C-alpha atoms as a printed R data frame, in Angstrom:
    type eleno elety resid chain resno      x       y       z
1   ATOM     1    CA   UNK     A     1 60.743 -89.098 -64.025
2   ATOM     2    CA   UNK     A     2 57.443 -90.895 -63.298
3   ATOM     3    CA   UNK     A     3 54.878 -89.469 -60.895
4   ATOM     4    CA   UNK     A     4 55.161 -92.695 -58.846
5   ATOM     5    CA   UNK     A     5 58.877 -92.206 -58.359
6   ATOM     6    CA   UNK     A     6 58.350 -88.539 -57.526
7   ATOM     7    CA   UNK     A     7 55.730 -89.483 -54.940
8   ATOM     8    CA   UNK     A     8 58.072 -92.055 -53.367
9   ATOM     9    CA   UNK     A     9 60.834 -89.468 -53.128
10  ATOM    10    CA   UNK     A    10 58.432 -86.998 -51.532
11  ATOM    11    CA   UNK     A    11 57.279 -89.547 -48.940
12  ATOM    12    CA   UNK     A    12 60.877 -90.470 -48.023
13  ATOM    13    CA   UNK     A    13 61.844 -86.820 -47.852
14  ATOM    14    CA   UNK     A    14 58.881 -85.966 -45.593
15  ATOM    15    CA   UNK     A    15 60.003 -88.604 -43.084
16  ATOM    16    CA   UNK     A    16 63.504 -87.164 -43.176
17  ATOM    17    CA   UNK     A    17 62.113 -83.673 -42.584
18  ATOM    18    CA   UNK     A    18 60.394 -84.842 -39.408
19  ATOM    19    CA   UNK     A    19 63.565 -86.541 -38.136
20  ATOM    20    CA   UNK     A    20 65.811 -83.572 -38.800
21  ATOM    21    CA   UNK     A    21 63.263 -81.137 -37.394
22  ATOM    22    CA   UNK     A    22 63.400 -83.178 -34.191
23  ATOM    23    CA   UNK     A    23 67.197 -82.841 -34.123
24  ATOM    24    CA   UNK     A    24 66.925 -79.118 -34.790
25  ATOM    25    CA   UNK     A    25 64.540 -78.639 -31.842
26  ATOM    26    CA   UNK     A    26 66.965 -80.634 -29.720
27  ATOM    27    CA   UNK     A    27 69.854 -78.290 -30.628
28  ATOM    28    CA   UNK     A    28 67.804 -75.278 -29.540
29  ATOM    29    CA   UNK     A    29 66.808 -76.969 -26.280
30  ATOM    30    CA   UNK     A    30 70.339 -77.973 -25.408
31  ATOM    31    CA   UNK     A    31 71.721 -74.489 -25.955
32  ATOM    32    CA   UNK     A    32 69.090 -72.998 -23.665
33  ATOM    33    CA   UNK     A    33 70.252 -75.017 -20.656
34  ATOM    34    CA   UNK     A    34 73.619 -73.589 -19.745
35  ATOM    35    CA   UNK     A    35 74.355 -70.641 -17.482
36  ATOM    36    CA   UNK     A    36 77.506 -69.965 -19.489
37  ATOM    37    CA   UNK     A    37 75.799 -70.856 -22.748
38  ATOM    38    CA   UNK     A    38 76.914 -69.412 -26.066
39  ATOM    39    CA   UNK     A    39 73.698 -68.727 -27.934
40  ATOM    40    CA   UNK     A    40 74.150 -66.356 -30.827
41  ATOM    41    CA   UNK     A    41 72.700 -62.848 -30.940
42  ATOM    42    CA   UNK     A    42 70.987 -63.597 -34.250
43  ATOM    43    CA   UNK     A    43 69.089 -66.668 -33.082
44  ATOM    44    CA   UNK     A    44 66.410 -64.681 -31.251
45  ATOM    45    CA   UNK     A    45 65.950 -61.796 -33.699
46  ATOM    46    CA   UNK     A    46 64.255 -62.120 -37.109
47  ATOM    47    CA   UNK     A    47 61.931 -65.087 -37.498
48  ATOM    48    CA   UNK     A    48 63.400 -66.043 -40.871
49  ATOM    49    CA   UNK     A    49 66.297 -65.147 -43.161
50  ATOM    50    CA   UNK     A    50 65.296 -63.326 -46.368
51  ATOM    51    CA   UNK     A    51 68.709 -62.807 -48.008
52  ATOM    52    CA   UNK     A    52 69.821 -64.883 -50.974
53  ATOM    53    CA   UNK     A    53 73.080 -65.850 -49.254
54  ATOM    54    CA   UNK     A    54 72.794 -64.972 -45.558
55  ATOM    55    CA   UNK     A    55 76.107 -64.703 -43.676
56  ATOM    56    CA   UNK     A    56 76.513 -66.958 -40.629
57  ATOM    57    CA   UNK     A    57 76.147 -65.553 -37.107
58  ATOM    58    CA   UNK     A    58 79.303 -64.336 -35.336
59  ATOM    59    CA   UNK     A    59 81.728 -67.054 -34.176
60  ATOM    60    CA   UNK     A    60 81.262 -68.521 -30.712
61  ATOM    61    CA   UNK     A    61 84.175 -68.850 -28.303
62  ATOM    62    CA   UNK     A    62 83.330 -71.279 -25.493
63  ATOM    63    CA   UNK     A    63 86.087 -71.349 -22.862
64  ATOM    64    CA   UNK     A    64 85.346 -72.666 -19.358
65  ATOM    65    CA   UNK     A    65 87.710 -73.651 -16.543
66  ATOM    66    CA   UNK     A    66 87.361 -75.156 -13.078
67  ATOM    67    CA   UNK     A    67 83.555 -75.111 -13.027
68  ATOM    68    CA   UNK     A    68 80.799 -77.595 -12.196
69  ATOM    69    CA   UNK     A    69 77.615 -78.074 -14.255
70  ATOM    70    CA   UNK     A    70 74.555 -80.170 -13.485
71  ATOM    71    CA   UNK     A    71 70.739 -80.291 -13.438
72  ATOM    72    CA   UNK     A    72 70.332 -79.558  -9.738
73  ATOM    73    CA   UNK     A    73 70.557 -76.106  -8.120
74  ATOM    74    CA   UNK     A    74 72.958 -74.379  -7.580
75  ATOM    75    CA   UNK     A    75 74.486 -75.881 -10.757
76  ATOM    76    CA   UNK     A    76 73.044 -75.406 -14.227
77  ATOM    77    CA   UNK     A    77 73.514 -77.832 -17.144
78  ATOM    78    CA   UNK     A    78 76.339 -77.308 -19.611
79  ATOM    79    CA   UNK     A    79 75.420 -76.474 -23.199
80  ATOM    80    CA   UNK     A    80 76.866 -74.567 -26.172
81  ATOM    81    CA   UNK     A    81 74.730 -74.109 -29.297
82  ATOM    82    CA   UNK     A    82 74.414 -72.030 -32.454
83  ATOM    83    CA   UNK     A    83 71.233 -72.359 -34.535
84  ATOM    84    CA   UNK     A    84 71.053 -70.689 -37.950
85  ATOM    85    CA   UNK     A    85 67.823 -68.932 -38.847
86  ATOM    86    CA   UNK     A    86 65.366 -70.663 -41.130
87  ATOM    87    CA   UNK     A    87 64.894 -69.189 -44.602
88  ATOM    88    CA   UNK     A    88 61.705 -67.261 -45.347
89  ATOM    89    CA   UNK     A    89 58.997 -69.021 -47.381
90  ATOM    90    CA   UNK     A    90 58.113 -67.977 -50.896
91  ATOM    91    CA   UNK     A    91 54.989 -65.908 -51.472
92  ATOM    92    CA   UNK     A    92 51.793 -67.856 -52.058
93  ATOM    93    CA   UNK     A    93 50.035 -67.177 -55.327
94  ATOM    94    CA   UNK     A    94 53.167 -65.714 -56.920
95  ATOM    95    CA   UNK     A    95 52.322 -62.138 -55.870
96  ATOM    96    CA   UNK     A    96 55.333 -59.930 -55.277
97  ATOM    97    CA   UNK     A    97 57.691 -61.764 -57.630
98  ATOM    98    CA   UNK     A    98 59.287 -64.080 -55.052
99  ATOM    99    CA   UNK     A    99 57.716 -67.544 -55.309
100 ATOM   100    CA   UNK     A   100 60.880 -69.452 -54.283
101 ATOM   101    CA   UNK     A   101 61.935 -69.884 -50.655
102 ATOM   102    CA   UNK     A   102 65.037 -68.237 -49.162
103 ATOM   103    CA   UNK     A   103 68.114 -70.230 -48.026
104 ATOM   104    CA   UNK     A   104 68.621 -71.154 -44.402
105 ATOM   105    CA   UNK     A   105 71.410 -69.426 -42.484
106 ATOM   106    CA   UNK     A   106 74.565 -71.390 -41.737
107 ATOM   107    CA   UNK     A   107 75.386 -72.231 -38.140
108 ATOM   108    CA   UNK     A   108 78.237 -70.342 -36.503
109 ATOM   109    CA   UNK     A   109 81.794 -71.533 -36.061
110 ATOM   110    CA   UNK     A   110 82.331 -72.751 -32.490
111 ATOM   111    CA   UNK     A   111 85.746 -73.040 -30.858
112 ATOM   112    CA   UNK     A   112 86.689 -73.475 -27.244
113 ATOM   113    CA   UNK     A   113 88.964 -74.837 -24.533
114 ATOM   114    CA   UNK     A   114 87.414 -76.459 -21.464
115 ATOM   115    CA   UNK     A   115 89.611 -77.516 -18.530
116 ATOM   116    CA   UNK     A   116 89.000 -78.798 -15.028
117 ATOM   117    CA   UNK     A   117 85.229 -79.207 -15.508
118 ATOM   118    CA   UNK     A   118 82.908 -81.460 -13.528
119 ATOM   119    CA   UNK     A   119 79.733 -82.493 -15.351
120 ATOM   120    CA   UNK     A   120 77.100 -83.927 -13.004
121 ATOM   121    CA   UNK     A   121 74.452 -86.105 -14.648
122 ATOM   122    CA   UNK     A   122 72.611 -84.835 -17.718
123 ATOM   123    CA   UNK     A   123 70.454 -81.860 -18.596
124 ATOM   124    CA   UNK     A   124 66.701 -81.905 -19.158
125 ATOM   125    CA   UNK     A   125 65.684 -84.863 -21.355
126 ATOM   126    CA   UNK     A   126 64.844 -84.249 -25.003
127 ATOM   127    CA   UNK     A   127 61.642 -85.453 -26.701
128 ATOM   128    CA   UNK     A   128 63.197 -88.917 -26.993
129 ATOM   129    CA   UNK     A   129 64.017 -88.929 -23.250
130 ATOM   130    CA   UNK     A   130 67.750 -88.785 -23.951
131 ATOM   131    CA   UNK     A   131 69.927 -86.699 -21.619
132 ATOM   132    CA   UNK     A   132 73.302 -85.077 -22.354
133 ATOM   133    CA   UNK     A   133 76.143 -84.162 -20.040
134 ATOM   134    CA   UNK     A   134 77.938 -81.623 -22.249
135 ATOM   135    CA   UNK     A   135 76.257 -80.966 -25.640
136 ATOM   136    CA   UNK     A   136 77.977 -78.705 -28.193
137 ATOM   137    CA   UNK     A   137 76.151 -78.111 -31.503
138 ATOM   138    CA   UNK     A   138 76.237 -75.875 -34.581
139 ATOM   139    CA   UNK     A   139 73.173 -76.332 -36.801
140 ATOM   140    CA   UNK     A   140 72.195 -74.769 -40.116
141 ATOM   141    CA   UNK     A   141 68.728 -73.272 -40.477
142 ATOM   142    CA   UNK     A   142 66.021 -74.922 -42.560
143 ATOM   143    CA   UNK     A   143 65.508 -73.713 -46.108
144 ATOM   144    CA   UNK     A   144 62.332 -71.735 -46.817
145 ATOM   145    CA   UNK     A   145 59.532 -73.554 -48.602
146 ATOM   146    CA   UNK     A   146 58.275 -72.483 -52.011
147 ATOM   147    CA   UNK     A   147 55.060 -70.538 -52.249
148 ATOM   148    CA   UNK     A   148 51.825 -72.469 -52.796
149 ATOM   149    CA   UNK     A   149 49.865 -71.908 -56.017
150 ATOM   150    CA   UNK     A   150 52.765 -69.704 -57.100
151 ATOM   151    CA   UNK     A   151 53.515 -71.190 -60.493
152 ATOM   152    CA   UNK     A   152 52.482 -73.712 -63.090
153 ATOM   153    CA   UNK     A   153 56.066 -74.113 -64.335
154 ATOM   154    CA   UNK     A   154 57.983 -75.172 -61.240
155 ATOM   155    CA   UNK     A   155 59.848 -72.028 -60.159
156 ATOM   156    CA   UNK     A   156 58.443 -71.956 -56.592
157 ATOM   157    CA   UNK     A   157 61.342 -74.118 -55.427
158 ATOM   158    CA   UNK     A   158 62.224 -74.845 -51.829
159 ATOM   159    CA   UNK     A   159 65.535 -73.354 -50.726
160 ATOM   160    CA   UNK     A   160 68.658 -75.113 -49.501
161 ATOM   161    CA   UNK     A   161 69.236 -75.677 -45.804
162 ATOM   162    CA   UNK     A   162 72.076 -73.856 -44.092
163 ATOM   163    CA   UNK     A   163 75.367 -75.605 -43.428
164 ATOM   164    CA   UNK     A   164 76.515 -76.611 -39.978
165 ATOM   165    CA   UNK     A   165 79.400 -74.528 -38.682
166 ATOM   166    CA   UNK     A   166 82.934 -75.760 -38.066
167 ATOM   167    CA   UNK     A   167 83.229 -76.959 -34.461
168 ATOM   168    CA   UNK     A   168 86.669 -77.330 -32.826
169 ATOM   169    CA   UNK     A   169 86.774 -78.076 -29.086
170 ATOM   170    CA   UNK     A   170 89.293 -79.090 -26.445
171 ATOM   171    CA   UNK     A   171 87.774 -80.675 -23.335
172 ATOM   172    CA   UNK     A   172 89.249 -81.950 -20.064
173 ATOM   173    CA   UNK     A   173 86.992 -82.958 -17.223
174 ATOM   174    CA   UNK     A   174 85.063 -85.632 -15.401
175 ATOM   175    CA   UNK     A   175 81.490 -86.809 -15.911
176 ATOM   176    CA   UNK     A   176 79.812 -88.216 -12.802
177 ATOM   177    CA   UNK     A   177 76.336 -89.402 -11.847
178 ATOM   178    CA   UNK     A   178 73.754 -87.026 -10.401
179 ATOM   179    CA   UNK     A   179 72.653 -88.307  -6.959
180 ATOM   180    CA   UNK     A   180 68.997 -88.130  -7.980
181 ATOM   181    CA   UNK     A   181 68.851 -88.898 -11.721
182 ATOM   182    CA   UNK     A   182 72.067 -90.856 -12.279
183 ATOM   183    CA   UNK     A   183 74.506 -90.510 -15.217
184 ATOM   184    CA   UNK     A   184 73.734 -88.729 -18.468
185 ATOM   185    CA   UNK     A   185 72.605 -90.847 -21.407
186 ATOM   186    CA   UNK     A   186 75.375 -89.360 -23.548
187 ATOM   187    CA   UNK     A   187 78.366 -87.752 -21.872
188 ATOM   188    CA   UNK     A   188 80.251 -85.391 -24.205
189 ATOM   189    CA   UNK     A   189 78.395 -84.788 -27.495
190 ATOM   190    CA   UNK     A   190 79.721 -82.602 -30.313
191 ATOM   191    CA   UNK     A   191 77.868 -82.163 -33.634
192 ATOM   192    CA   UNK     A   192 77.774 -80.006 -36.764
193 ATOM   193    CA   UNK     A   193 74.569 -80.599 -38.737
194 ATOM   194    CA   UNK     A   194 73.146 -79.175 -41.938
195 ATOM   195    CA   UNK     A   195 69.614 -77.813 -42.059
196 ATOM   196    CA   UNK     A   196 66.791 -79.508 -43.933
197 ATOM   197    CA   UNK     A   197 65.900 -78.214 -47.395
198 ATOM   198    CA   UNK     A   198 62.668 -76.314 -47.938
199 ATOM   199    CA   UNK     A   199 59.591 -77.985 -49.396
200 ATOM   200    CA   UNK     A   200 58.776 -77.239 -53.023
201 ATOM   201    CA   UNK     A   201 55.651 -75.215 -53.726
202 ATOM   202    CA   UNK     A   202 52.445 -76.928 -54.807
203 ATOM   203    CA   UNK     A   203 50.950 -76.106 -58.172
204 ATOM   204    CA   UNK     A   204 47.711 -74.184 -58.497
205 ATOM   205    CA   UNK     A   205 44.537 -76.001 -59.477
206 ATOM   206    CA   UNK     A   206 42.666 -73.352 -61.430
207 ATOM   207    CA   UNK     A   207 42.764 -72.791 -65.194
208 ATOM   208    CA   UNK     A   208 43.563 -75.141 -68.048
209 ATOM   209    CA   UNK     A   209 47.354 -75.019 -67.925
210 ATOM   210    CA   UNK     A   210 50.001 -77.652 -67.395
211 ATOM   211    CA   UNK     A   211 50.354 -78.111 -63.601
212 ATOM   212    CA   UNK     A   212 54.012 -78.610 -62.635
213 ATOM   213    CA   UNK     A   213 54.795 -78.442 -58.919
214 ATOM   214    CA   UNK     A   214 58.209 -77.275 -57.717
215 ATOM   215    CA   UNK     A   215 61.226 -79.178 -56.419
216 ATOM   216    CA   UNK     A   216 62.365 -79.295 -52.812
217 ATOM   217    CA   UNK     A   217 65.602 -77.622 -51.734
218 ATOM   218    CA   UNK     A   218 68.828 -79.448 -51.001
219 ATOM   219    CA   UNK     A   219 69.857 -80.277 -47.446
220 ATOM   220    CA   UNK     A   220 72.685 -78.284 -45.898
221 ATOM   221    CA   UNK     A   221 76.140 -79.775 -45.477
222 ATOM   222    CA   UNK     A   222 77.506 -80.817 -42.123
223 ATOM   223    CA   UNK     A   223 80.609 -78.884 -41.090
224 ATOM   224    CA   UNK     A   224 83.917 -80.253 -39.860
225 ATOM   225    CA   UNK     A   225 83.660 -81.402 -36.235
226 ATOM   226    CA   UNK     A   226 86.836 -81.932 -34.213
227 ATOM   227    CA   UNK     A   227 87.296 -82.807 -30.554
228 ATOM   228    CA   UNK     A   228 90.426 -83.401 -28.471
229 ATOM   229    CA   UNK     A   229 89.465 -84.707 -25.051
230 ATOM   230    CA   UNK     A   230 90.717 -86.372 -21.884
231 ATOM   231    CA   UNK     A   231 89.282 -87.213 -18.480
232 ATOM   232    CA   UNK     A   232 86.865 -89.689 -16.916
233 ATOM   233    CA   UNK     A   233 83.417 -90.263 -18.370
234 ATOM   234    CA   UNK     A   234 80.431 -92.156 -16.955
235 ATOM   235    CA   UNK     A   235 77.392 -92.387 -19.276
236 ATOM   236    CA   UNK     A   236 74.506 -94.760 -19.882
237 ATOM   237    CA   UNK     A   237 74.747 -95.037 -23.687
238 ATOM   238    CA   UNK     A   238 77.733 -93.231 -25.260
239 ATOM   239    CA   UNK     A   239 80.695 -91.708 -23.484
240 ATOM   240    CA   UNK     A   240 82.112 -89.324 -26.108
241 ATOM   241    CA   UNK     A   241 80.500 -88.731 -29.497
242 ATOM   242    CA   UNK     A   242 81.531 -86.526 -32.466
243 ATOM   243    CA   UNK     A   243 79.307 -86.191 -35.550
244 ATOM   244    CA   UNK     A   244 79.070 -84.306 -38.829
245 ATOM   245    CA   UNK     A   245 75.613 -84.759 -40.366
246 ATOM   246    CA   UNK     A   246 74.195 -83.618 -43.703
247 ATOM   247    CA   UNK     A   247 70.633 -82.288 -43.710
248 ATOM   248    CA   UNK     A   248 67.719 -83.983 -45.459
249 ATOM   249    CA   UNK     A   249 66.447 -82.692 -48.788
250 ATOM   250    CA   UNK     A   250 63.073 -80.956 -48.826
251 ATOM   251    CA   UNK     A   251 59.847 -82.543 -50.061
252 ATOM   252    CA   UNK     A   252 58.768 -82.039 -53.637
253 ATOM   253    CA   UNK     A   253 55.579 -80.023 -54.108
254 ATOM   254    CA   UNK     A   254 52.246 -81.568 -55.068
255 ATOM   255    CA   UNK     A   255 50.855 -81.146 -58.588
256 ATOM   256    CA   UNK     A   256 47.061 -80.869 -58.507
257 ATOM   257    CA   UNK     A   257 44.260 -79.698 -60.756
258 ATOM   258    CA   UNK     A   258 40.498 -79.266 -60.798
259 ATOM   259    CA   UNK     A   259 40.407 -80.207 -64.493
260 ATOM   260    CA   UNK     A   260 40.634 -83.937 -65.247
261 ATOM   261    CA   UNK     A   261 42.145 -83.220 -68.671
262 ATOM   262    CA   UNK     A   262 45.148 -81.308 -67.286
263 ATOM   263    CA   UNK     A   263 48.603 -82.881 -66.981
264 ATOM   264    CA   UNK     A   264 50.065 -82.716 -63.466
265 ATOM   265    CA   UNK     A   265 53.574 -83.413 -62.208
266 ATOM   266    CA   UNK     A   266 54.820 -83.456 -58.633
267 ATOM   267    CA   UNK     A   267 58.127 -81.832 -57.730
268 ATOM   268    CA   UNK     A   268 61.268 -83.824 -57.000
269 ATOM   269    CA   UNK     A   269 62.570 -84.110 -53.465
270 ATOM   270    CA   UNK     A   270 65.777 -82.163 -52.819
271 ATOM   271    CA   UNK     A   271 69.169 -83.835 -52.583
272 ATOM   272    CA   UNK     A   272 70.505 -84.658 -49.124
273 ATOM   273    CA   UNK     A   273 73.446 -82.690 -47.751
274 ATOM   274    CA   UNK     A   274 77.005 -84.016 -47.561
275 ATOM   275    CA   UNK     A   275 78.851 -84.570 -44.294
276 ATOM   276    CA   UNK     A   276 82.081 -82.888 -43.271
277 ATOM   277    CA   UNK     A   277 84.891 -84.564 -41.374
278 ATOM   278    CA   UNK     A   278 84.439 -85.952 -37.854
279 ATOM   279    CA   UNK     A   279 87.657 -86.164 -35.800
280 ATOM   280    CA   UNK     A   280 87.927 -87.502 -32.249
281 ATOM   281    CA   UNK     A   281 91.258 -87.548 -30.385
282 ATOM   282    CA   UNK     A   282 91.141 -89.167 -26.951
283 ATOM   283    CA   UNK     A   283 94.422 -88.463 -25.194
284 ATOM   284    CA   UNK     A   284 93.883 -90.423 -21.990
285 ATOM   285    CA   UNK     A   285 91.582 -91.300 -19.126
286 ATOM   286    CA   UNK     A   286 88.735 -93.766 -18.549
287 ATOM   287    CA   UNK     A   287 85.282 -94.187 -20.092
288 ATOM   288    CA   UNK     A   288 82.413 -96.303 -18.781
289 ATOM   289    CA   UNK     A   289 79.371 -96.456 -21.072
290 ATOM   290    CA   UNK     A   290 76.700 -98.994 -21.959
291 ATOM   291    CA   UNK     A   291 77.052 -98.951 -25.759
292 ATOM   292    CA   UNK     A   292 79.865 -96.778 -27.166
293 ATOM   293    CA   UNK     A   293 82.905 -95.480 -25.350
294 ATOM   294    CA   UNK     A   294 84.198 -93.349 -28.248
295 ATOM   295    CA   UNK     A   295 82.204 -92.725 -31.425
296 ATOM   296    CA   UNK     A   296 82.943 -90.531 -34.466
297 ATOM   297    CA   UNK     A   297 80.406 -90.372 -37.324
298 ATOM   298    CA   UNK     A   298 80.402 -88.466 -40.641
299 ATOM   299    CA   UNK     A   299 77.096 -89.153 -42.391
300 ATOM   300    CA   UNK     A   300 75.632 -87.476 -45.456
301 ATOM   301    CA   UNK     A   301 71.882 -87.606 -45.904
302 ATOM   302    CA   UNK     A   302 71.394 -89.479 -49.192
303 ATOM   303    CA   UNK     A   303 68.199 -91.190 -48.104
304 ATOM   304    CA   UNK     A   304 66.315 -91.775 -44.899
305 ATOM   305    CA   UNK     A   305 65.099 -95.026 -43.415
306 ATOM   306    CA   UNK     A   306 62.959 -94.835 -40.260
307 ATOM   307    CA   UNK     A   307 64.586 -96.519 -37.236
């Protein structure tokens, strides 16, 4: 493969990394809102996952009945989230025998039955100023990046992203406007998303050897996402949304040298993750939304085009 093509893949992959990182930060933010939230014990422990095949966190059971949630005291916003740990990076310089990154942890399985709920407005806006009435998300952790200057032969590969967990939810309730801030941008939002692959390690520049940078890791797969819902929904953009999203592949590493006579090759970007199934069953009620009433999306990440 030509260096030009490799560079193009790396540029496209880097844009995808930024987009998915934004989504990953959003999943963490949403889960931190709810008083009855279901954040996993493992999400706040080790800073990265070192194992070659880390098990997912324990399953989450999210059952709520006859409760009200909202952004204004005494209510708190609704939110259920599981975020897999990111994989540890490889060791720079190749010391210690572990130049490749470690895989991201899968998100947890989430199941639950919600009945008689009242969702008032939306929670705190995300970085894109979007608000959510009832967000439910299982996200795989990012793959660890390969170590820098770790190899001249391409073994400092980025690791795969973790898979999104299976999410199966029943929901019955009503979504109403907050007296101060109005309706949520998106009412009921359910997603399983794969983590982004780790970046491949850059080559070293010293010596007179062939400089071959390492490949990025593959994106994690989206898990199956299934929602059965009924009620009344008022939202600005989308009433009820179900998504399964594959993660973006990691950037390829950069091949560089201080010797003009050396041959250098950049690493390939990692493959995007596949989507799982997205199932939405609306059994009755009314939805008022500006763009989509009901929306189900299963989207693998084969390439990324900026919006």
